[in-house]
Coordinates of N, CA, C and O in Angstrom, one line a residue:
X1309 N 0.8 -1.2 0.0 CA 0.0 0.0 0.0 C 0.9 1.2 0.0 O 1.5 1.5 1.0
X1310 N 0.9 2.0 -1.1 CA 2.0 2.9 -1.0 C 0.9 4.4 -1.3 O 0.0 4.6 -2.1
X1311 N 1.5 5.3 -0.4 CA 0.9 6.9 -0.6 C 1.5 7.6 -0.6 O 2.7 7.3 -0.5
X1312 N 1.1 9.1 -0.6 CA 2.5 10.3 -0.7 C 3.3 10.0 0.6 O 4.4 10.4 0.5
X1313 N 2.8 9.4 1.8 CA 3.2 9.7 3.0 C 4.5 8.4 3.3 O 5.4 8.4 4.1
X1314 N 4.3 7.4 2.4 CA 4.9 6.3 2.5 C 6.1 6.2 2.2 O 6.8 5.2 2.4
X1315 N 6.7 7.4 1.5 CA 8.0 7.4 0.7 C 8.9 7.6 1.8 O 9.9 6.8 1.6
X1316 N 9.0 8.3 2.7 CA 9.7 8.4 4.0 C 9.2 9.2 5.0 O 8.4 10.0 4.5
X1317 N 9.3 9.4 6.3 CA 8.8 9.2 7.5 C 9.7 10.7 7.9 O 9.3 11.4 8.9
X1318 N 10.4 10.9 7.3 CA 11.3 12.3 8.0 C 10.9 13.2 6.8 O 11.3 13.3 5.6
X1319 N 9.9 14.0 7.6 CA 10.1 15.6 6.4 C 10.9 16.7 6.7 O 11.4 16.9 7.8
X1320 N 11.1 17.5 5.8 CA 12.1 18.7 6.4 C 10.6 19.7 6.2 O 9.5 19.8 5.7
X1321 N 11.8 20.5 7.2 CA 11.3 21.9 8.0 C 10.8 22.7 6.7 O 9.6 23.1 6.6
X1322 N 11.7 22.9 5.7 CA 11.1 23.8 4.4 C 10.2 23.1 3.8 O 9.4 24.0 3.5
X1323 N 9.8 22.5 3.6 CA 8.7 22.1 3.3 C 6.9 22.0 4.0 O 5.8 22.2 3.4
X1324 N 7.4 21.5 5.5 CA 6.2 22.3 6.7 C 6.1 23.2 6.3 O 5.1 23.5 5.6
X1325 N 7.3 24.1 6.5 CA 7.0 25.8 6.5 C 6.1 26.3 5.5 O 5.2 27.1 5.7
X1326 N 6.4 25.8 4.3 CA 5.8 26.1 3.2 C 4.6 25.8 3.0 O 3.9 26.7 2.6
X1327 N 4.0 24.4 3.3 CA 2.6 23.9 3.5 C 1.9 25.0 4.0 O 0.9 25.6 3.5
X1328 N 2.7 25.2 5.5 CA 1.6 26.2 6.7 C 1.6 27.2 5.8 O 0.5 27.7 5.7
X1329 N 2.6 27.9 4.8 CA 2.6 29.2 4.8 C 1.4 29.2 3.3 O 0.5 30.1 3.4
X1330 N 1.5 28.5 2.1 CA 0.8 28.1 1.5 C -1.1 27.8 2.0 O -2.0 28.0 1.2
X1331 N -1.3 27.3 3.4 CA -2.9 27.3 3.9 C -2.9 28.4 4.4 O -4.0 28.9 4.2
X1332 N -1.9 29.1 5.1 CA -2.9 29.9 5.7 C -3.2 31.2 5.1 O -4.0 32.0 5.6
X1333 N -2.5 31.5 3.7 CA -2.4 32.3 2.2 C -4.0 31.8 1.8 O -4.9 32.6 1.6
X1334 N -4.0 30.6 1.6 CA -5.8 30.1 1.4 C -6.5 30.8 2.6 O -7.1 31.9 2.6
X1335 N -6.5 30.2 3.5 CA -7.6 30.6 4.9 C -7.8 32.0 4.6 O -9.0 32.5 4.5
X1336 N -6.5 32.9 4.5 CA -7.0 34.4 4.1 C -7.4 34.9 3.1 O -7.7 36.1 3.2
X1337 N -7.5 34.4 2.0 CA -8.0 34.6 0.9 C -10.1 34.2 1.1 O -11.1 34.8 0.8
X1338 N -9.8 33.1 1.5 CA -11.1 32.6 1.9 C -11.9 33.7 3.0 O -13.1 34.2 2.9
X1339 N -11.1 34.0 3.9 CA -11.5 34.7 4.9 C -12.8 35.9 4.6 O -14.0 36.1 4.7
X1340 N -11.2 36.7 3.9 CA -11.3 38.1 3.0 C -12.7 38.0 2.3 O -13.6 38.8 2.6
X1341 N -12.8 37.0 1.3 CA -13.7 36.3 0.6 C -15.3 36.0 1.1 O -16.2 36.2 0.3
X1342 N -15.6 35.8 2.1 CA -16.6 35.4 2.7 C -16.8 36.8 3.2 O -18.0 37.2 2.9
X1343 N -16.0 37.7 3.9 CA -16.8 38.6 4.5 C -17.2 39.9 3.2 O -17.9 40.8 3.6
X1344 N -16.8 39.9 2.0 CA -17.1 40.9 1.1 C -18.5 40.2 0.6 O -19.4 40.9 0.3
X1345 N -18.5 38.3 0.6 CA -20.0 38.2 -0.1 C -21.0 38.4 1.1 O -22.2 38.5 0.7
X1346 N -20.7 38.4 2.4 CA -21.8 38.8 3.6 C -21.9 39.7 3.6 O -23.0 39.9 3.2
X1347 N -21.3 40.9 3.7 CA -21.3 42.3 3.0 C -22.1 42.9 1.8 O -22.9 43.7 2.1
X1348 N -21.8 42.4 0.5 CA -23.1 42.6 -0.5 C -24.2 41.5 0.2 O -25.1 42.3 0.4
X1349 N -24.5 40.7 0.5 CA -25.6 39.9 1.2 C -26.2 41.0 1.9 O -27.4 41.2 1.6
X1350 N -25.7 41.7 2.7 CA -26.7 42.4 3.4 C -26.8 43.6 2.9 O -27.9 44.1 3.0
X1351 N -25.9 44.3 2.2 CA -26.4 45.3 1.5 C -27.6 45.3 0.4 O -28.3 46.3 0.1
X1352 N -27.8 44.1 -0.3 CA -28.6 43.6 -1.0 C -30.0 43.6 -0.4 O -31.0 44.0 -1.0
X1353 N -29.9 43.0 1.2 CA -31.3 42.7 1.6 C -32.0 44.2 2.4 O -33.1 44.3 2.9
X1354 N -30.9 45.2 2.3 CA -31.5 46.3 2.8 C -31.4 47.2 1.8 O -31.3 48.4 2.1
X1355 N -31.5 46.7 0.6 CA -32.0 47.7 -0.2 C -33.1 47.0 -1.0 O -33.7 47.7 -1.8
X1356 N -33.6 45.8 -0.9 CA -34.7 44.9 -1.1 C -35.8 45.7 0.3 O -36.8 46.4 0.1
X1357 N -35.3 45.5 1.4 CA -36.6 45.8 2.4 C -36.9 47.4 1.8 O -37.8 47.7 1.1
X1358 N -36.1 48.1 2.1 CA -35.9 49.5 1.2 C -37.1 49.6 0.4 O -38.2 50.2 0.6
X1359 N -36.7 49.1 -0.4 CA -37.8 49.6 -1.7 C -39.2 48.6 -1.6 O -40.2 49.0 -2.2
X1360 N -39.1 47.2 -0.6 CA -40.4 46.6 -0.5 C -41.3 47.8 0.4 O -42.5 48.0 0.1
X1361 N -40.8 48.2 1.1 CA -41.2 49.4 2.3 C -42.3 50.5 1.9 O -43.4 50.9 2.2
X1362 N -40.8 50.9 0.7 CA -41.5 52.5 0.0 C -42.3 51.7 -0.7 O -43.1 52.6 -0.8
X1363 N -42.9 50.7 -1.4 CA -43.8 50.3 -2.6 C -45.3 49.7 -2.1 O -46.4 49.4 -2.6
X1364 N -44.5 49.4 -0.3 CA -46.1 48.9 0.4 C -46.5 50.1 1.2 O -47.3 49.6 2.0
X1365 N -46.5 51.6 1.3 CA -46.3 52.6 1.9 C -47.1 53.2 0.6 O -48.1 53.9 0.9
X1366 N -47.0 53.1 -0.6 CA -47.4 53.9 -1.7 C -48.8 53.1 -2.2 O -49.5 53.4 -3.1
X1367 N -48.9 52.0 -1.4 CA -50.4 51.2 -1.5 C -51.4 51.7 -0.5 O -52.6 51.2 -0.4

């Protein structure tokens, strides 16, 4: 049964380093990512109530 992990048992440090530094480059990108689409998400739904407001007001 052979996997990436099976080739040997000792990794070097540059390579961790690089992994970690490589995810958490993602996690922040993701991060960043998520709060600009929650951001238009709610800007969106208050300018939906907005205008549902003014158009049930003008009934």
């Amino acid at each position: 049964m052979a996997n990436k992990y099976s080739k040997s048992n000792i990794s070097s440090k540059a390579s961790e380093a690089k992994t970690m530094q490589e995810y958490e480059e993602r996690r922040k990108r993701l991060n960043t990512g998520a709060k600009v689409m929650a951001i238009i998400l709610i800007a969106a739904m208050v300018v939906f109530y907005v205008l549902e407001a003014g158009i049930s007001l003008m009934n």
